[in-house]
Amino acid sequence: MCGIIGYIGYRNAVPVLMQGLEQLEYRGYDSAGIACYDHKKADFILVKEKGKLAALREKVGDFCFDAHVGIGHTRWATHGEPSRVNAHPHTDASERIALVHNGIIENYDTLKKELQRKKIRFVSQTDTEVGVQLIGRQYGKTPQKDLFEAAKEAIPKIHGYFAFALLSKDHPETLIAYKRSNPLVIGIGQGENFVASDVTALLPYTRQVVYLEDDDLAVVTRKDVRVFSLKSHSWVRRSPVTVHWNISQARKQGYPHFMLKEMHEQPEVLKNILKKRITKKEDIFFDTLPRGFPGRLKQIEQVYMVSCGTAHHAGLVGSLAIEQYTRLPCRTQVSSEFRYGNPILSRKDLVVLITQSGETADTLAALREAKAKGAATLAVVNVVGSTIAREADAVIYTHAGPEIGVASTKAYIAQLATLLLLAFYLGKLRKKIQTSQLKRLIKDFKKIPDQCSKVLKEGKRFEACAKKYFSRRNFLYLGRGYNYPTALEGALKLKEISYAHAHGYAAGEMKHGPIALIDHEQPVICIAPDSPTYDKMISNIQEIKARDGIVVAIGSQGDQNLEKIADDLFMIPKTIEVFSPILTVIPLQFLAYRVAVLNGRDVDQPRNLAKSVTVE
């Protein structure tokens, strides 16, 4: 990941590529690079840099290009830390092919070992290099060094979801592009054509685009675009369409806000996590745990979940799951309290640090405190190569992808999924979960992405509810068990982006204070899916109704009790309690989003908030 741009035509390729990369900056990245074919030198010029585009632009300025074809990339690290060596483009061993790549090559380790046995030497830590080396080896076998034929033969051997753009120095009049599950679009110009992962990068030059479909292999020249389907093994016609969006709209892929776009990406995020973490034998695999660390985990006697904000709510869910499935005591603390609380720690303790950015100041300080006291430290982080990821003893990446909206949605879902998998993994490791039980859990977990999609389709119903209550200034959120953290998260989302006052409580605490606030003005959001405490939640709801309160309920499909007593009701598909927070939070995200929009708030950039809190 994260952004691809390619150009072939009559212009100087370098400014086109650099402008395209600038248009892709919003997706987030940690390094960038370009590869161009210089016609005077009859060779590639490859320029890569860690950090922002300014660093790449400065480096590019050191070269004189006579190039009319090239590819570029902004990288969000998934395999290998952010560095110049790991940045794209990558070349094959002969340095005759350059490739940029978005997505994940799932069988990269197997392919890499096969290629190493054939004396192919790798220079980076990336899965991307495996792709170009595999295609490069096939390229050497083809008559006239045909890049299209090489790609056509090699790509079916690659498992995963990805997009490629390739360039050969033997045939610089052609670009090759391939799509599988990751977006790739061709821009159609006059005497020039473009390749990009995002329409945004094309709009300064053309509004005529061809959207590639899965398993499309495109041959792109100055004059035309031909598409071969690896599914049908035939040449196919893909008709161009006219894009009417502006650049801002294109970045959001037609959604009015990044937050809404990212909410709709949640099912795919979950699918990607499950693909990456669950083996064919239905076991759980964390590829980033160092050798010896699982052995240390077997000796752990207590777990701490340490985090801030939304990540803290994910930690609360993870804590419940760890206690249920490992029978280890698990404490959850806010990072700022943990670091100043002089925690009693030893080598028998595991401290799990949860952070989207991997740079949160208080969580970083908590990590250093835990390490100083000898505890094992495990980071659950989205941003590869971030400070916390580097300093922890071990790291598990959530792979949610870049999240632009300040209010976290898909990163939270990814944290939930990762922590639940961690709980199951520890349970199996410590022999508290039998293989048969783990298989049942995994079977249920694999249903969750599609169930998320079903909940997301209820958007119009969420909007209708928001229209009833958007002018209210106070909201109360109640939940029990695994959905008490969901109540906290729902309240936080509403506060963050609508600026309404909202408070999350454990429903069992209602009579210890919050019941005094119940009246006909304040909506009470009650999270009541199937669970061991369901009857208790129904009692809470009846108490609210007896005091003329407004109940917005979230329950399991077919719940007739809630249908009778709730003022507004949102149903989620039935699942076991441990997975329910992934589903119940989606209506709360929607409610917060719609209330904020109806109040005219800046949803993606709410006042006074930052995406990454890097100061105390």
Short mmCIF file of C-alpha atoms in Angstrom, two decimals, residues 267-551:
data_model
loop_
_atom_site.label_atom_id
_atom_site.label_comp_id
_atom_site.label_asym_id
_atom_site.label_seq_id
_atom_site.Cartn_x
_atom_site.Cartn_y
_atom_site.Cartn_z
CA PRO A 267 -16.18 -5.19 6.22
CA GLU A 268 -13.18 -5.28 3.88
CA VAL A 269 -10.80 -4.44 6.74
CA LEU A 270 -12.19 -7.38 8.71
CA LYS A 271 -11.88 -9.72 5.73
CA ASN A 272 -8.27 -8.70 5.24
CA ILE A 273 -7.42 -9.26 8.91
CA LEU A 274 -9.01 -12.70 8.93
CA LYS A 275 -7.28 -13.66 5.67
CA LYS A 276 -3.94 -12.62 7.10
CA ARG A 277 -4.31 -14.07 10.59
CA ILE A 278 -6.18 -17.35 10.05
CA THR A 279 -4.38 -20.27 8.42
CA LYS A 280 -5.87 -22.85 6.07
CA LYS A 281 -5.92 -25.24 9.04
CA GLU A 282 -8.08 -22.71 10.93
CA ASP A 283 -5.41 -21.74 13.40
CA ILE A 284 -4.31 -18.20 14.35
CA PHE A 285 -0.97 -16.91 13.10
CA PHE A 286 0.86 -13.69 14.00
CA ASP A 287 3.80 -13.43 11.62
CA THR A 288 5.45 -10.49 13.41
CA LEU A 289 5.99 -12.16 16.81
CA PRO A 290 9.74 -12.71 17.27
CA ARG A 291 11.12 -16.16 17.89
CA GLY A 292 10.86 -17.05 21.56
CA PHE A 293 8.07 -14.57 22.30
CA PRO A 294 5.25 -17.19 22.23
CA GLY A 295 7.26 -19.16 24.79
CA ARG A 296 7.38 -16.11 27.03
CA LEU A 297 3.62 -15.65 26.62
CA LYS A 298 3.09 -19.10 28.10
CA GLN A 299 4.72 -17.89 31.33
CA ILE A 300 2.58 -14.75 31.72
CA GLU A 301 0.48 -14.48 34.90
CA GLN A 302 -1.23 -11.11 34.32
CA VAL A 303 -2.09 -8.88 31.36
CA TYR A 304 -2.48 -5.11 31.16
CA MET A 305 -4.26 -3.31 28.30
CA VAL A 306 -2.88 0.23 28.03
CA SER A 307 -4.20 2.80 25.57
CA CYS A 308 -5.99 6.13 25.05
CA GLY A 309 -9.36 7.25 23.68
CA THR A 310 -11.06 4.89 21.25
CA ALA A 311 -8.18 2.41 21.57
CA HIS A 312 -8.96 2.24 25.31
CA HIS A 313 -12.47 1.04 24.49
CA ALA A 314 -11.02 -1.65 22.23
CA GLY A 315 -8.76 -2.59 25.14
CA LEU A 316 -11.76 -3.01 27.44
CA VAL A 317 -13.28 -5.51 24.99
CA GLY A 318 -9.92 -7.25 24.61
CA SER A 319 -9.55 -7.46 28.39
CA LEU A 320 -12.89 -9.23 28.76
CA ALA A 321 -11.97 -11.68 25.99
CA ILE A 322 -8.57 -12.44 27.49
CA GLU A 323 -10.07 -13.18 30.90
CA GLN A 324 -12.80 -15.34 29.34
CA TYR A 325 -10.60 -17.35 26.99
CA THR A 326 -7.25 -17.50 28.82
CA ARG A 327 -8.39 -17.27 32.49
CA LEU A 328 -5.61 -14.77 33.07
CA PRO A 329 -6.41 -11.62 35.07
CA CYS A 330 -6.40 -8.62 32.75
CA ARG A 331 -6.43 -4.96 33.82
CA THR A 332 -7.26 -2.09 31.50
CA GLN A 333 -5.80 1.35 32.09
CA VAL A 334 -5.64 4.67 30.30
CA SER A 335 -2.03 5.29 29.27
CA SER A 336 -1.72 8.59 31.13
CA GLU A 337 -2.87 6.95 34.38
CA PHE A 338 -0.73 3.85 33.92
CA ARG A 339 2.51 5.75 33.41
CA TYR A 340 2.08 7.91 36.50
CA GLY A 341 0.55 5.20 38.70
CA ASN A 342 3.87 3.47 39.47
CA PRO A 343 2.47 0.08 38.35
CA ILE A 344 3.75 -3.07 40.03
CA LEU A 345 5.19 -5.11 37.15
CA SER A 346 7.48 -8.08 36.67
CA ARG A 347 8.63 -10.48 33.96
CA LYS A 348 5.43 -12.43 34.54
CA ASP A 349 3.32 -9.52 33.24
CA LEU A 350 2.33 -8.73 29.66
CA VAL A 351 1.57 -5.11 28.78
CA VAL A 352 -0.39 -4.68 25.54
CA LEU A 353 -0.09 -1.17 24.09
CA ILE A 354 -2.92 -0.28 21.68
CA THR A 355 -2.55 2.70 19.34
CA GLN A 356 -3.57 3.50 15.78
CA SER A 357 -0.66 5.80 15.03
CA GLY A 358 2.03 4.12 17.10
CA GLU A 359 3.14 7.59 18.18
CA THR A 360 0.69 8.46 21.00
CA ALA A 361 2.81 10.24 23.62
CA ASP A 362 1.25 8.80 26.78
CA THR A 363 1.18 5.27 25.35
CA LEU A 364 4.83 5.56 24.33
CA ALA A 365 5.72 6.69 27.86
CA ALA A 366 3.70 3.77 29.29
CA LEU A 367 5.61 1.37 27.04
CA ARG A 368 8.94 2.68 28.30
CA GLU A 369 7.73 2.42 31.91
CA ALA A 370 6.68 -1.20 31.37
CA LYS A 371 9.97 -2.12 29.71
CA ALA A 372 11.97 -0.48 32.48
CA LYS A 373 10.18 -2.71 35.00
CA GLY A 374 10.84 -5.90 33.06
CA ALA A 375 7.35 -6.65 31.72
CA ALA A 376 6.85 -8.21 28.31
CA THR A 377 5.48 -5.59 25.91
CA LEU A 378 3.29 -6.17 22.87
CA ALA A 379 2.16 -3.34 20.58
CA VAL A 380 -1.11 -3.52 18.64
CA VAL A 381 -0.52 -0.82 16.05
CA ASN A 382 -1.81 0.26 12.63
CA VAL A 383 1.21 2.21 11.35
CA VAL A 384 4.10 -0.06 10.41
CA GLY A 385 7.49 1.07 11.66
CA SER A 386 6.08 3.63 14.11
CA THR A 387 7.96 4.37 17.33
CA ILE A 388 5.84 2.12 19.56
CA ALA A 389 6.00 -0.70 17.00
CA ARG A 390 9.79 -0.47 16.99
CA GLU A 391 10.33 -0.17 20.74
CA ALA A 392 7.94 -2.90 21.95
CA ASP A 393 9.25 -6.43 22.42
CA ALA A 394 6.74 -7.61 19.81
CA VAL A 395 4.14 -6.05 17.53
CA ILE A 396 0.91 -7.12 15.85
CA TYR A 397 -0.21 -4.84 13.04
CA THR A 398 -3.93 -4.23 12.59
CA HIS A 399 -3.61 -3.46 8.86
CA ALA A 400 -6.63 -1.14 8.77
CA GLY A 401 -4.92 1.03 6.16
CA PRO A 402 -4.73 4.82 6.36
CA GLU A 403 -7.56 6.45 8.30
CA ILE A 404 -8.09 10.11 7.39
CA GLY A 405 -11.12 11.00 9.51
CA VAL A 406 -10.07 12.15 12.99
CA ALA A 407 -12.85 10.13 14.65
CA SER A 408 -11.70 6.52 14.44
CA THR A 409 -14.00 3.95 12.83
CA LYS A 410 -12.24 1.27 10.80
CA ALA A 411 -9.10 1.45 12.95
CA TYR A 412 -11.28 0.71 16.01
CA ILE A 413 -12.91 -2.26 14.30
CA ALA A 414 -9.44 -3.52 13.33
CA GLN A 415 -8.26 -3.19 16.94
CA LEU A 416 -11.29 -5.14 18.17
CA ALA A 417 -10.71 -7.93 15.66
CA THR A 418 -6.99 -8.12 16.41
CA LEU A 419 -7.47 -8.20 20.19
CA LEU A 420 -10.11 -10.93 19.93
CA LEU A 421 -7.74 -13.00 17.80
CA LEU A 422 -5.01 -12.36 20.36
CA ALA A 423 -7.29 -13.61 23.15
CA PHE A 424 -8.09 -16.80 21.22
CA TYR A 425 -4.40 -17.26 20.35
CA LEU A 426 -3.35 -16.94 24.01
CA GLY A 427 -6.14 -19.28 25.05
CA LYS A 428 -4.92 -21.94 22.63
CA LEU A 429 -1.28 -21.33 23.55
CA ARG A 430 -2.07 -21.79 27.25
CA LYS A 431 -4.33 -24.80 26.56
CA LYS A 432 -7.48 -23.05 27.80
CA ILE A 433 -9.13 -23.35 24.38
CA GLN A 434 -9.39 -26.72 22.67
CA THR A 435 -8.85 -27.02 18.92
CA SER A 436 -12.54 -27.79 18.35
CA GLN A 437 -13.61 -24.67 20.28
CA LEU A 438 -11.15 -22.51 18.33
CA LYS A 439 -12.53 -23.81 15.04
CA ARG A 440 -16.07 -22.88 16.14
CA LEU A 441 -14.92 -19.39 17.12
CA ILE A 442 -13.16 -18.92 13.80
CA LYS A 443 -16.21 -20.18 11.92
CA ASP A 444 -18.38 -17.57 13.67
CA PHE A 445 -15.75 -14.86 13.20
CA LYS A 446 -15.66 -15.44 9.44
CA LYS A 447 -19.36 -14.52 9.27
CA ILE A 448 -18.79 -11.11 10.84
CA PRO A 449 -17.58 -9.17 7.73
CA ASP A 450 -20.75 -10.02 5.79
CA GLN A 451 -22.86 -9.28 8.86
CA CYS A 452 -21.17 -5.86 9.06
CA SER A 453 -22.13 -5.23 5.45
CA LYS A 454 -25.77 -5.97 6.29
CA VAL A 455 -25.73 -3.45 9.15
CA LEU A 456 -24.15 -0.81 6.91
CA LYS A 457 -27.01 -1.17 4.43
CA GLU A 458 -29.37 0.27 7.05
CA GLY A 459 -27.95 3.77 6.56
CA LYS A 460 -31.29 5.39 5.68
CA ARG A 461 -32.87 4.11 8.89
CA PHE A 462 -30.00 5.55 10.93
CA GLU A 463 -30.48 8.88 9.18
CA ALA A 464 -34.21 8.91 9.99
CA CYS A 465 -33.40 8.34 13.66
CA ALA A 466 -30.78 11.09 13.66
CA LYS A 467 -33.31 13.55 12.23
CA LYS A 468 -35.53 12.96 15.26
CA TYR A 469 -32.83 13.68 17.82
CA PHE A 470 -30.09 15.81 16.23
CA SER A 471 -31.15 18.95 18.11
CA ARG A 472 -30.93 17.26 21.55
CA ARG A 473 -27.90 18.32 23.56
CA ASN A 474 -27.63 15.39 25.99
CA PHE A 475 -27.45 11.65 25.31
CA LEU A 476 -26.97 8.66 27.61
CA TYR A 477 -25.46 5.36 26.39
CA LEU A 478 -25.92 2.11 28.33
CA GLY A 479 -24.47 -1.35 27.84
CA ARG A 480 -23.37 -4.43 29.77
CA GLY A 481 -20.58 -6.97 29.46
CA TYR A 482 -18.85 -6.80 26.10
CA ASN A 483 -21.09 -3.90 25.12
CA TYR A 484 -20.33 -1.61 28.03
CA PRO A 485 -17.20 -0.53 26.09
CA THR A 486 -19.48 -0.06 23.06
CA ALA A 487 -21.56 2.39 25.10
CA LEU A 488 -18.40 4.31 25.94
CA GLU A 489 -17.29 4.32 22.30
CA GLY A 490 -20.71 5.41 21.02
CA ALA A 491 -20.78 8.32 23.47
CA LEU A 492 -17.24 9.34 22.54
CA LYS A 493 -18.06 9.34 18.82
CA LEU A 494 -21.06 11.61 19.35
CA LYS A 495 -19.04 13.99 21.55
CA GLU A 496 -16.11 14.13 19.14
CA ILE A 497 -17.94 15.08 15.98
CA SER A 498 -21.32 16.57 16.95
CA TYR A 499 -20.18 18.43 20.11
CA ALA A 500 -23.30 17.18 21.94
CA HIS A 501 -22.80 16.01 25.50
CA ALA A 502 -22.93 12.22 25.74
CA HIS A 503 -22.03 9.85 28.54
CA GLY A 504 -21.51 6.09 28.46
CA TYR A 505 -22.35 3.98 31.51
CA ALA A 506 -22.47 0.37 32.54
CA ALA A 507 -26.22 -0.24 32.58
CA GLY A 508 -26.02 -1.83 36.03
CA GLU A 509 -24.89 1.58 37.32
CA MET A 510 -28.00 3.35 36.06
CA LYS A 511 -29.67 3.44 39.47
CA HIS A 512 -26.45 4.79 41.02
CA GLY A 513 -26.87 8.23 39.51
CA PRO A 514 -27.74 8.43 35.79
CA ILE A 515 -31.39 7.53 36.39
CA ALA A 516 -31.82 11.06 37.78
CA LEU A 517 -31.26 12.40 34.26
CA ILE A 518 -34.03 10.36 32.60
CA ASP A 519 -36.79 12.52 31.10
CA HIS A 520 -38.75 12.96 27.88
CA GLU A 521 -35.97 15.08 26.31
CA GLN A 522 -32.83 12.96 26.62
CA PRO A 523 -32.41 9.96 24.27
CA VAL A 524 -31.00 6.87 25.98
CA ILE A 525 -29.15 4.53 23.64
CA CYS A 526 -29.43 0.98 25.01
CA ILE A 527 -27.18 -1.72 23.55
CA ALA A 528 -28.99 -5.00 24.16
CA PRO A 529 -28.01 -7.85 21.83
CA ASP A 530 -28.32 -11.50 22.85
CA SER A 531 -26.06 -12.05 25.87
CA PRO A 532 -26.07 -13.54 29.37
CA THR A 533 -27.14 -10.11 30.70
CA TYR A 534 -29.92 -9.56 28.16
CA ASP A 535 -32.73 -9.84 30.74
CA LYS A 536 -30.99 -7.25 32.92
CA MET A 537 -30.83 -4.86 29.95
CA ILE A 538 -34.56 -5.31 29.33
CA SER A 539 -35.18 -4.40 32.98
CA ASN A 540 -33.09 -1.25 32.55
CA ILE A 541 -35.07 -0.29 29.45
CA GLN A 542 -38.38 -0.82 31.22
CA GLU A 543 -37.20 1.45 34.06
CA ILE A 544 -36.33 4.14 31.51
CA LYS A 545 -39.74 3.86 29.83
CA ALA A 546 -41.47 4.02 33.24
CA ARG A 547 -39.87 7.46 33.67
CA ASP A 548 -41.04 8.74 30.27
CA GLY A 549 -37.57 8.26 28.78
CA ILE A 550 -36.70 7.91 25.09
CA VAL A 551 -35.12 4.56 24.20
#
